[in-house]
Coordinates of N, CA, C and O in Angstrom, one line a residue:
Chain A
M669 N 129.1 82.0 88.9 CA 129.4 82.2 90.4 C 129.4 83.4 91.0 O 128.5 83.7 92.2
I670 N 129.8 84.5 90.3 CA 129.7 85.9 90.9 C 128.3 86.4 90.8 O 127.8 87.0 91.8
F671 N 127.6 85.9 90.0 CA 125.9 86.2 89.8 C 125.3 85.8 91.3 O 124.5 86.5 91.8
Y672 N 125.6 84.4 91.4 CA 124.6 83.9 92.9 C 125.2 84.8 94.2 O 124.5 84.9 94.9
I673 N 126.5 85.2 94.3 CA 127.2 85.8 95.1 C 126.1 87.4 95.5 O 125.7 87.6 96.4
T674 N 126.2 88.0 94.3 CA 125.5 89.1 94.4 C 123.9 88.9 94.6 O 123.4 89.8 95.2
A675 N 123.1 87.8 94.2 CA 121.8 87.8 94.4 C 121.9 87.4 96.0 O 120.8 87.9 96.7
L676 N 122.4 86.7 96.5 CA 122.6 86.4 97.8 C 123.0 87.7 98.6 O 122.1 88.0 99.8
I677 N 123.8 88.6 98.1 CA 123.8 89.8 99.0 C 122.6 90.8 98.9 O 122.1 91.2 100.0
I678 N 122.3 90.8 97.7 CA 120.9 91.5 97.4 C 119.7 91.3 98.5 O 119.3 91.8 99.2
I679 N 119.6 89.8 98.6 CA 118.6 89.2 99.5 C 118.9 89.4 101.0 O 118.1 89.8 101.6
G680 N 120.2 89.6 101.1 CA 120.6 89.8 102.7 C 120.3 91.2 103.2 O 119.7 91.7 104.1
I681 N 120.6 92.1 101.9 CA 120.3 93.6 102.3 C 118.7 93.8 102.4 O 118.2 94.2 103.4
G682 N 118.0 93.0 101.7 CA 116.6 93.2 101.9 C 116.0 92.7 103.0 O 115.2 93.2 103.8
L683 N 116.6 91.6 103.6 CA 116.1 90.9 104.9 C 116.4 91.8 106.0 O 115.8 92.2 107.0
Y684 N 117.5 92.6 105.9 CA 118.0 93.4 106.9 C 117.1 94.6 107.0 O 116.7 95.0 108.1
A685 N 116.7 95.2 105.8 CA 116.0 96.3 105.7 C 114.1 95.8 106.3 O 113.6 96.5 106.9
L686 N 114.2 94.8 106.4 CA 112.6 94.1 106.5 C 112.4 93.8 107.8 O 111.6 94.1 108.4
I687 N 113.7 93.6 108.5 CA 113.7 93.4 109.8 C 114.1 94.4 110.8 O 113.4 94.6 111.9
I688 N 115.1 95.1 110.4 CA 115.5 96.2 111.3 C 115.0 97.7 111.3 O 114.4 98.2 112.2
K689 N 114.5 98.0 110.2 CA 114.1 99.4 109.9 C 112.8 99.4 110.7 O 111.8 98.4 110.1
S690 N 112.5 100.6 111.0 CA 111.0 100.5 111.7 C 110.0 101.6 110.6 O 108.8 101.6 111.1
N691 N 110.6 102.2 109.5 CA 109.7 102.8 108.9 C 108.8 101.7 107.9 O 109.6 101.0 107.3
L692 N 107.6 102.2 107.4 CA 107.0 101.0 106.7 C 107.2 101.0 105.2 O 107.4 99.8 104.6
I693 N 107.9 102.2 104.8 CA 108.1 102.2 103.6 C 109.5 101.5 103.3 O 109.6 100.9 102.2
K694 N 110.5 101.9 104.0 CA 111.6 100.9 104.0 C 111.4 99.4 104.4 O 112.0 98.8 103.4
K695 N 110.3 99.2 104.9 CA 110.2 97.7 104.9 C 109.6 97.2 103.6 O 110.1 96.2 103.0
I696 N 108.6 98.1 103.0 CA 108.2 97.5 101.5 C 109.3 97.7 100.8 O 109.5 96.9 99.6
I697 N 110.4 98.5 100.8 CA 111.7 98.6 99.8 C 112.5 97.3 99.9 O 113.0 96.6 99.0
G698 N 112.5 96.9 101.3 CA 113.3 95.6 101.6 C 112.4 94.4 100.9 O 113.4 93.5 100.4
L699 N 111.3 94.6 101.0 CA 110.4 93.1 100.3 C 110.7 93.3 98.9 O 110.9 92.1 98.1
D700 N 110.9 94.5 98.2 CA 111.0 94.5 96.6 C 112.5 94.1 96.5 O 112.7 93.3 95.5
L701 N 113.4 94.4 97.2 CA 114.7 93.9 97.1 C 114.8 92.4 97.1 O 115.8 91.9 96.5
I702 N 114.1 91.8 98.1 CA 114.3 90.6 98.2 C 113.6 89.8 97.0 O 114.1 88.8 96.4
E703 N 112.7 90.7 96.3 CA 112.0 90.1 95.3 C 113.1 89.8 94.0 O 113.2 89.1 93.3
T704 N 113.9 91.2 93.8 CA 114.7 91.3 92.9 C 115.9 90.1 92.9 O 116.2 89.5 91.7
G705 N 116.5 90.1 94.1 CA 117.5 89.1 94.6 C 117.0 87.6 93.9 O 117.9 87.1 93.2
I706 N 115.7 87.4 94.4 CA 115.3 85.9 94.0 C 115.2 85.8 92.6 O 115.7 84.8 92.0
N707 N 114.7 86.5 91.9 CA 114.6 86.8 90.4 C 116.0 86.7 90.1 O 116.3 85.9 88.9
L708 N 116.9 87.3 90.2 CA 118.5 87.4 89.9 C 119.0 85.8 90.0 O 119.7 85.3 89.0
L709 N 118.8 85.4 91.1 CA 119.2 84.1 91.6 C 118.7 82.8 90.4 O 119.4 81.9 90.1
I710 N 117.2 83.0 90.3 CA 116.8 82.0 89.6 C 117.0 82.2 87.8 O 117.4 81.0 87.4
V711 N 117.4 83.2 87.3 CA 117.7 83.4 86.0 C 119.2 82.8 85.9 O 119.7 82.4 84.8
S712 N 120.2 83.4 86.8 CA 121.6 82.7 86.9 C 121.7 81.6 87.2 O 122.8 80.8 86.9
I713 N 120.5 80.8 87.9 CA 120.8 79.4 87.9 C 120.4 78.7 86.4 O 121.1 77.6 85.8
G714 N 119.6 79.3 85.6 CA 119.3 78.7 84.3 C 120.2 78.9 83.1 O 120.3 78.5 82.0
Y715 N 121.3 79.9 83.5 CA 122.3 80.5 82.4 C 123.3 79.1 82.1 O 124.0 78.9 83.5
I716 N 123.6 79.1 81.3 CA 124.7 78.2 80.9 C 125.8 78.9 79.8 O 125.4 79.9 79.0
D717 N 127.0 78.8 80.1 CA 127.9 79.9 79.6 C 128.3 79.4 77.9 O 128.4 78.5 77.9
G718 N 128.4 80.5 77.4 CA 128.5 80.5 75.8 C 127.2 80.2 75.1 O 127.6 79.7 73.8
K719 N 126.0 80.1 75.6 CA 124.9 79.7 74.8 C 124.0 81.1 74.4 O 124.1 81.9 75.4
E720 N 123.1 80.7 73.7 CA 122.2 82.0 73.1 C 121.1 82.1 74.0 O 120.7 81.2 74.7
A721 N 120.6 83.4 73.6 CA 119.0 83.4 74.1 C 118.1 82.3 73.7 O 118.0 82.1 72.6
P722 N 116.9 82.0 74.3 CA 116.1 81.0 74.0 C 115.0 81.3 72.7 O 113.8 81.3 73.2
I723 N 115.3 81.8 71.7 CA 114.7 82.4 70.7 C 115.2 81.7 69.5 O 116.0 81.8 69.0
F724 N 114.2 81.3 68.5 CA 114.3 80.7 67.5 C 114.6 81.8 66.5 O 113.6 82.5 66.3
T725 N 115.8 82.0 66.0 CA 115.9 83.0 64.9 C 116.7 82.1 63.7 O 116.6 81.1 63.3
F726 N 116.9 83.3 62.7 CA 117.5 82.6 61.4 C 118.8 81.9 61.9 O 119.3 80.9 61.0
N727 N 119.8 82.8 62.6 CA 121.1 82.0 62.8 C 121.1 80.7 64.0 O 121.9 80.1 63.9
V728 N 120.1 81.0 64.8 CA 120.0 79.9 66.3 C 119.0 79.1 65.8 O 117.6 79.4 66.0
R729 N 119.2 77.8 65.2 CA 118.2 76.8 64.7 C 117.9 75.7 65.7 O 116.9 75.2 65.9
N730 N 118.9 75.4 66.3 CA 118.7 74.1 67.1 C 118.8 74.6 68.6 O 119.3 75.6 69.1
A731 N 117.9 73.6 69.5 CA 117.9 74.0 71.0 C 118.9 73.5 71.7 O 118.9 73.9 72.7
A732 N 119.9 72.9 71.4 CA 121.0 72.7 72.2 C 121.9 73.6 72.2 O 122.8 73.6 73.2
S733 N 121.9 74.8 71.5 CA 122.6 76.0 71.8 C 121.9 77.0 72.3 O 122.3 78.3 72.0
M734 N 121.0 76.8 73.2 CA 120.3 77.9 74.1 C 120.5 77.6 75.5 O 120.4 76.3 75.9
V735 N 120.2 78.6 76.2 CA 120.0 78.7 77.6 C 118.7 78.1 78.1 O 117.8 77.6 77.2
D736 N 118.8 77.4 79.4 CA 117.3 76.9 80.0 C 116.4 77.9 79.8 O 116.2 79.0 80.5
P737 N 115.0 77.5 79.0 CA 114.0 78.5 79.1 C 113.0 78.5 80.2 O 112.2 79.7 80.5
V738 N 113.1 77.4 81.1 CA 112.0 77.3 82.0 C 112.5 78.4 83.4 O 111.1 78.8 83.6
P739 N 113.3 78.6 83.7 CA 113.5 79.6 84.8 C 113.0 80.9 84.4 O 112.6 81.7 85.3
Q740 N 113.4 81.1 83.2 CA 113.0 82.5 82.7 C 111.6 82.6 82.5 O 111.3 83.9 82.8
A741 N 110.8 81.6 82.2 CA 109.2 81.8 82.2 C 108.7 81.9 83.5 O 107.8 82.8 83.8
L742 N 109.3 81.0 84.4 CA 108.9 81.5 85.8 C 109.2 82.8 86.6 O 108.2 83.1 87.1
T743 N 110.3 83.4 86.0 CA 110.7 84.5 86.5 C 109.8 85.5 85.9 O 109.2 86.6 86.7
L744 N 109.3 85.3 84.6 CA 108.6 86.4 84.1 C 107.1 86.3 84.8 O 106.6 87.5 85.0
T745 N 106.7 85.1 85.5 CA 105.2 85.3 86.1 C 105.7 86.0 87.4 O 104.8 86.9 88.0
S746 N 106.8 85.7 88.2 CA 107.2 86.1 89.5 C 107.2 87.7 89.5 O 107.0 88.4 90.3
I747 N 107.6 88.2 88.3 CA 108.0 89.8 88.4 C 106.2 90.4 88.4 O 106.1 91.6 89.0
V748 N 105.4 89.8 87.5 CA 104.2 90.5 87.5 C 103.5 90.3 88.9 O 102.7 91.3 89.4
I749 N 103.6 89.1 89.5 CA 102.9 88.7 90.9 C 103.6 89.7 91.7 O 103.0 90.2 92.7
G750 N 104.9 90.1 91.8 CA 105.7 90.8 92.8 C 105.1 92.3 92.6 O 104.8 92.9 93.8
A751 N 104.8 92.8 91.6 CA 104.3 94.3 91.2 C 103.0 94.1 92.0 O 102.7 95.1 92.4
S752 N 101.9 93.4 91.8 CA 100.8 93.2 92.2 C 100.7 93.4 93.8 O 99.9 94.0 94.5
E753 N 101.6 92.4 94.4 CA 101.6 92.3 95.6 C 102.6 93.6 96.6 O 102.0 93.8 97.3
L754 N 103.3 94.4 95.7 CA 103.8 95.2 96.2 C 102.7 96.7 96.2 O 102.6 97.3 97.1
A755 N 101.7 96.5 95.3 CA 100.6 97.6 95.2 C 99.7 97.4 96.4 O 99.4 98.4 96.7
L756 N 99.4 96.0 96.6 CA 98.8 95.8 97.8 C 99.3 96.3 99.1 O 98.8 97.0 99.9
A757 N 100.4 96.1 99.1 CA 101.1 96.5 100.4 C 101.3 98.0 100.6 O 101.1 98.5 101.9
A758 N 101.4 98.8 99.4 CA 101.5 100.2 99.5 C 100.1 100.8 99.8 O 100.0 101.8 100.7
A759 N 98.9 99.8 99.6 CA 97.7 100.4 99.9 C 97.5 100.2 101.3 O 96.9 101.1 102.0
F760 N 97.9 99.0 102.0 CA 97.8 98.9 103.4 C 98.6 99.9 104.2 O 98.1 100.4 105.0
V761 N 99.8 100.2 103.6 CA 100.6 101.3 104.3 C 99.9 102.9 104.4 O 99.8 103.5 105.2
V762 N 99.0 103.0 103.1 CA 98.4 104.4 103.4 C 97.2 104.5 104.0 O 96.6 105.2 104.9
L763 N 96.5 103.2 104.3 CA 95.6 103.1 105.3 C 96.1 103.2 106.5 O 95.3 103.7 107.5
L764 N 96.9 102.6 107.0 CA 97.5 102.6 108.4 C 98.0 104.1 108.5 O 97.9 104.6 109.6
Y765 N 98.5 104.8 107.5 CA 98.9 106.3 107.8 C 97.6 107.1 108.1 O 97.5 107.9 109.0
R766 N 96.3 106.6 107.3 CA 95.4 107.5 107.5 C 94.7 107.2 108.8 O 94.1 108.1 109.5
K767 N 94.8 106.0 109.5 CA 94.3 105.6 110.8 C 95.0 106.1 111.9 O 94.4 106.7 112.9
Y768 N 96.2 105.9 111.9 CA 97.3 106.2 112.9 C 98.1 107.5 112.8 O 98.3 108.0 113.8
G769 N 98.3 108.0 111.5 CA 98.9 109.4 111.4 C 100.5 109.1 111.5 O 101.3 110.3 111.6
T770 N 101.0 108.0 111.4 CA 102.4 107.9 111.6 C 102.9 107.0 110.5 O 102.1 105.6 110.4
L771 N 104.0 106.7 110.5 CA 104.7 105.5 109.5 C 105.6 104.5 110.3 O 106.2 103.6 110.0
N772 N 105.9 104.8 111.8 CA 106.9 104.2 112.5 C 105.8 103.2 113.0 O 104.9 103.2 113.7
V773 N 106.6 101.9 113.0 CA 106.0 100.7 113.3 C 105.9 100.6 115.0 O 104.9 100.3 115.4
K774 N 106.8 101.6 115.6 CA 106.8 101.2 117.0 C 105.7 102.2 117.9 O 105.4 102.1 118.7
K775 N 105.4 103.2 116.8 CA 104.3 104.1 117.7 C 102.8 103.7 117.2 O 102.0 104.2 117.9
I776 N 102.7 102.5 116.3 CA 101.3 102.4 116.0 C 101.0 101.1 117.1 O 101.8 100.3 117.3
R777 N 99.8 101.7 118.0 CA 100.0 101.1 119.1 C 99.5 99.5 119.2 O 99.9 98.6 120.1
S778 N 98.3 99.5 118.3 CA 97.9 97.9 118.1 C 98.8 97.0 117.6 O 98.7 95.9 117.6
L779 N 99.9 97.3 117.0 CA 100.8 96.5 116.5 C 102.1 96.3 117.6 O 102.8 95.6 117.1
K780 N 102.1 96.8 118.6 CA 103.2 96.7 119.6 C 103.0 95.5 120.4 O 101.9 95.2 120.7
W781 N 104.0 94.8 120.6 CA 103.8 93.6 121.6 C 104.8 94.0 122.7 O 105.6 94.6 122.8
Chain B
M155 N 132.2 83.6 78.4 CA 131.8 84.7 78.4 C 132.9 85.6 77.8 O 134.1 85.5 78.2
N156 N 132.6 86.5 76.8 CA 133.3 87.6 76.6 C 134.0 88.4 77.6 O 133.6 88.6 78.4
P157 N 135.6 88.5 77.5 CA 135.9 89.4 78.7 C 135.6 90.8 78.9 O 135.4 91.3 80.1
V158 N 135.3 91.5 77.9 CA 134.7 92.9 78.0 C 133.1 92.9 78.7 O 133.0 93.6 79.5
V159 N 132.3 91.7 78.2 CA 131.0 91.5 78.9 C 131.3 91.3 80.2 O 130.5 91.7 81.2
L160 N 132.4 90.4 80.6 CA 132.5 90.1 82.1 C 133.0 91.3 82.9 O 132.2 91.4 83.8
I161 N 133.7 92.1 82.4 CA 134.2 93.5 83.1 C 133.0 94.2 83.3 O 132.6 94.8 84.2
F162 N 132.1 94.4 82.5 CA 130.9 95.1 82.3 C 129.9 94.7 83.1 O 129.4 95.2 84.0
S163 N 129.6 93.2 83.4 CA 128.8 92.5 84.3 C 129.3 92.7 85.9 O 128.6 92.8 86.6
Y164 N 130.8 92.8 85.8 CA 131.2 93.1 87.2 C 130.9 94.7 87.8 O 130.6 94.8 88.7
I165 N 130.9 95.5 86.9 CA 130.7 96.9 87.0 C 129.3 97.0 87.7 O 128.6 97.6 88.4
L166 N 128.3 96.2 86.7 CA 127.0 96.5 87.1 C 126.5 95.7 88.2 O 125.7 96.1 89.0
L167 N 127.1 94.4 88.7 CA 126.7 93.8 89.8 C 127.1 94.8 91.0 O 126.3 95.0 92.0
L168 N 128.4 95.3 91.0 CA 128.8 96.0 92.1 C 127.7 97.2 92.0 O 127.6 97.9 93.2
A169 N 127.5 97.8 91.0 CA 126.5 99.0 91.3 C 125.1 98.7 91.6 O 124.6 99.7 92.6
S170 N 124.6 97.4 91.3 CA 123.5 97.2 91.9 C 123.3 96.9 93.5 O 122.5 97.7 94.1
I171 N 124.5 96.4 93.9 CA 124.7 96.3 95.3 C 124.8 97.7 95.9 O 124.0 97.8 97.1
G172 N 125.6 98.5 95.3 CA 125.8 99.8 95.9 C 124.6 100.8 96.1 O 124.2 101.3 97.1
L173 N 123.5 100.6 94.9 CA 122.1 101.2 94.7 C 121.6 100.8 95.8 O 120.6 101.5 96.4
S174 N 121.5 99.5 96.2 CA 120.4 98.7 97.1 C 120.8 99.2 98.5 O 120.0 99.7 99.3
L175 N 122.1 99.4 98.7 CA 122.5 99.8 100.3 C 122.2 101.3 100.3 O 121.6 101.6 101.7
I176 N 122.1 102.2 99.3 CA 121.9 103.5 99.4 C 120.4 103.7 99.9 O 120.2 104.3 100.6
S177 N 119.7 102.8 98.8 CA 118.3 103.0 98.9 C 117.7 102.5 100.4 O 116.7 103.0 100.9
I178 N 118.5 101.8 100.9 CA 118.0 101.4 102.7 C 118.5 102.5 103.5 O 117.8 102.7 104.5
E179 N 119.6 103.1 103.1 CA 120.2 104.0 104.4 C 119.7 105.4 104.0 O 120.0 106.1 105.3
V180 N 119.5 106.0 103.1 CA 119.0 107.2 102.8 C 117.8 107.7 103.7 O 116.9 106.9 103.8
K181 N 118.0 109.0 103.9 CA 116.8 109.4 104.9 C 115.5 109.8 104.1 O 114.4 109.8 104.5
D182 N 115.6 110.4 103.1 CA 114.5 111.0 102.3 C 113.9 109.8 101.6 O 114.4 109.0 100.8
L183 N 112.6 109.7 101.7 CA 111.8 108.6 101.3 C 111.8 108.5 99.8 O 111.7 107.8 99.2
L184 N 111.4 109.8 99.1 CA 111.4 109.7 97.6 C 112.8 109.2 97.1 O 113.0 108.6 96.1
A185 N 113.9 110.0 97.7 CA 115.1 109.5 97.2 C 115.5 108.0 97.3 O 116.0 107.4 96.3
A186 N 115.1 107.3 98.3 CA 115.0 105.8 98.5 C 114.2 105.0 97.3 O 115.0 104.3 97.0
V187 N 113.2 105.6 97.1 CA 112.2 104.9 96.3 C 112.9 105.0 94.6 O 113.1 104.2 93.9
I188 N 113.6 106.3 94.5 CA 114.3 106.3 93.3 C 115.6 105.6 93.0 O 115.7 104.8 92.1
F189 N 116.2 105.4 94.0 CA 117.6 104.4 93.9 C 117.1 103.1 93.9 O 117.9 102.4 93.3
M190 N 116.1 102.8 94.5 CA 115.7 101.3 94.3 C 115.1 100.9 93.0 O 115.4 99.8 92.6
G191 N 114.5 102.1 92.2 CA 114.3 101.9 90.7 C 115.5 101.7 89.9 O 115.5 100.8 89.1
A192 N 116.4 102.4 90.5 CA 117.6 102.6 89.5 C 118.3 101.1 89.6 O 118.7 100.6 88.8
A193 N 118.4 100.6 91.1 CA 118.9 99.6 91.2 C 118.1 98.2 90.2 O 118.5 97.1 90.0
S194 N 116.8 98.3 90.5 CA 115.8 97.3 89.7 C 116.3 97.5 88.0 O 116.4 96.3 87.3
L195 N 116.4 98.8 87.5 CA 116.8 98.8 86.2 C 118.3 98.4 86.0 O 118.4 97.5 84.7
I196 N 119.3 98.4 86.8 CA 120.6 97.8 86.6 C 120.5 96.2 86.4 O 121.0 95.6 85.9
V197 N 119.6 95.7 87.2 CA 119.5 94.5 87.5 C 118.7 93.6 86.1 O 119.1 92.8 85.6
S198 N 118.1 94.6 85.5 CA 117.3 94.3 84.1 C 118.4 94.1 83.1 O 118.6 93.4 82.2
L199 N 119.5 95.0 83.2 CA 120.6 94.9 82.2 C 121.5 93.4 82.5 O 122.2 93.1 81.7
I200 N 121.6 93.2 84.0 CA 122.1 92.0 84.0 C 121.5 90.9 83.5 O 121.9 89.8 82.9
F201 N 120.0 91.0 83.5 CA 119.3 90.0 83.0 C 119.5 89.8 81.5 O 119.6 88.7 80.8
L202 N 119.8 91.0 80.6 CA 120.3 91.1 79.5 C 121.3 90.2 79.1 O 121.7 89.5 78.1
I203 N 122.6 90.5 80.2 CA 123.7 90.0 79.8 C 123.5 88.2 80.0 O 124.0 87.6 79.5
L204 N 122.6 87.8 81.0 CA 122.4 86.3 81.2 C 121.6 85.8 80.3 O 120.9 84.9 80.6
Q205 N 121.2 86.6 78.9 CA 120.7 86.0 77.7 C 119.4 85.8 78.2 O 118.7 84.5 77.7
A206 N 118.7 86.5 78.6 CA 117.1 86.6 79.1 C 116.5 87.9 78.6 O 116.3 88.6 79.5
P207 N 116.4 88.1 77.2 CA 115.7 89.3 76.8 C 114.3 89.8 77.3 O 114.0 90.9 77.7
D208 N 113.5 88.5 77.3 CA 112.2 89.0 77.7 C 112.0 89.2 78.9 O 111.3 90.3 79.4
V209 N 112.6 88.6 80.0 CA 112.8 88.8 81.4 C 113.3 90.3 81.8 O 112.8 91.1 82.5
A210 N 114.3 90.8 81.1 CA 114.8 92.0 80.9 C 113.8 93.1 80.7 O 113.5 94.2 81.2
M211 N 112.9 92.7 79.8 CA 112.0 93.9 79.0 C 110.7 94.1 80.1 O 110.7 95.0 80.6
S212 N 110.5 92.8 80.9 CA 109.4 92.7 81.8 C 109.7 93.4 83.1 O 109.2 94.1 83.7
E213 N 111.0 93.4 83.4 CA 111.5 94.0 84.7 C 111.9 95.4 84.4 O 111.5 96.1 85.3
A214 N 112.2 95.9 83.3 CA 112.3 97.4 83.1 C 111.0 98.0 83.0 O 111.0 99.0 83.5
A215 N 109.9 97.3 82.4 CA 108.7 98.0 82.2 C 107.9 97.9 83.5 O 107.6 99.0 84.1
I216 N 107.8 96.9 84.3 CA 107.2 96.6 85.4 C 107.6 96.7 86.8 O 107.6 97.5 87.5
G217 N 108.8 96.2 86.7 CA 109.8 96.2 88.1 C 110.5 97.6 88.4 O 110.4 97.8 89.7
A218 N 110.9 98.3 87.4 CA 111.3 99.6 87.7 C 110.4 100.5 87.7 O 110.2 101.3 88.4
A219 N 109.6 100.8 86.4 CA 108.8 101.7 86.1 C 107.5 102.0 86.9 O 107.3 102.9 87.5
L220 N 106.9 100.7 86.6 CA 105.4 100.7 87.4 C 105.4 100.7 88.8 O 104.7 101.3 89.6
T221 N 106.3 100.0 89.4 CA 106.5 99.8 90.9 C 107.0 101.2 91.5 O 106.6 101.5 92.6
M222 N 108.0 101.8 90.7 CA 108.2 103.2 91.3 C 107.2 104.3 91.2 O 107.2 105.0 92.3
A223 N 106.4 104.2 90.1 CA 105.3 105.0 90.2 C 104.0 104.7 91.5 O 103.6 105.7 92.1
I224 N 104.1 103.3 91.7 CA 103.3 103.0 92.8 C 103.7 103.8 94.0 O 103.2 104.1 94.9
Y225 N 105.2 103.5 94.3 CA 105.8 104.1 95.4 C 105.6 105.7 95.5 O 105.7 106.1 96.7
V226 N 105.8 106.2 94.7 CA 105.7 107.6 94.5 C 104.3 108.1 94.9 O 104.3 109.0 95.8
I227 N 103.4 107.4 94.3 CA 102.0 107.7 94.8 C 101.9 107.8 96.4 O 101.5 108.3 96.9
A228 N 102.5 106.4 97.0 CA 102.3 106.2 98.4 C 103.2 107.1 99.2 O 102.4 107.4 100.2
V229 N 104.4 107.6 98.8 CA 105.0 108.4 99.4 C 104.2 109.9 99.5 O 104.3 110.7 100.5
K230 N 103.7 110.2 98.4 CA 102.9 111.5 98.3 C 101.8 111.5 99.3 O 101.5 112.7 99.8
K231 N 101.2 110.3 99.4 CA 99.9 110.3 100.2 C 100.1 110.1 101.9 O 99.7 110.3 102.7
T232 N 101.8 109.8 102.1 CA 101.9 109.7 103.5 C 103.1 110.8 103.8 O 103.3 111.9 103.0
E233 N 104.1 110.6 104.6 CA 105.1 111.1 105.0 C 106.3 111.3 104.0 O 106.6 110.2 103.1
K234 N 106.9 112.4 104.0 CA 108.2 112.5 102.9 C 109.5 112.2 103.4 O 110.6 112.0 102.8
E235 N 109.8 112.0 104.8 CA 110.8 111.9 105.4 C 110.9 110.7 106.4 O 110.0 110.5 107.4
D236 N 112.1 109.7 106.6 CA 112.3 109.1 107.7 C 112.6 109.7 108.9 O 113.9 109.6 109.0
K237 N 111.9 109.9 109.8 CA 112.3 110.7 110.8 C 113.1 109.9 111.8 O 113.8 110.3 112.6
D238 N 112.8 108.5 112.3 CA 113.2 107.8 113.2 C 114.3 107.1 112.9 O 114.6 107.0 111.6
D239 N 115.1 106.4 113.6 CA 116.2 105.5 113.5 C 117.3 105.9 112.5 O 117.7 106.8 112.4

């Protein structure tokens, strides 16, 4: 239960940074925090109390004494996709800085409404 | 769950929330990036407590180290400081 609450708090902090902050690097940091919180939420949903890691070893032989392996596999995919997406966002920020000379969203004229 | 592990996980969860708050609010962008990487590293320790060692390895290698390197390059090519708000 405490893991769910922490994951939701981290997602909330990331959403706050993504919406309120006007610096572009801070916005990408908020995106990364949202991704970390989502991964923590998915893995903690798959956790069962008192069970082992889903790896067949000499002591752990039956699948009934393991936690759910499907959310862990999905989270492993999500981490790699998140890293590539953040690299793309960082490249966009560098291109915007070369064109406009600032990182403030309110000063970039063609993005203002 | 073992009570020692439970107390340790409480400490780690509080530390991850505090580090992400600091990384949002600090003015220096390089310090913000490093605090974000530290929060990601602590979340990888929480994955290890939640019996997911492969996810913990991948998060520590990609989510903490590689992402932080990309951010450091992006900060080096742009401004060093959050001047507004």
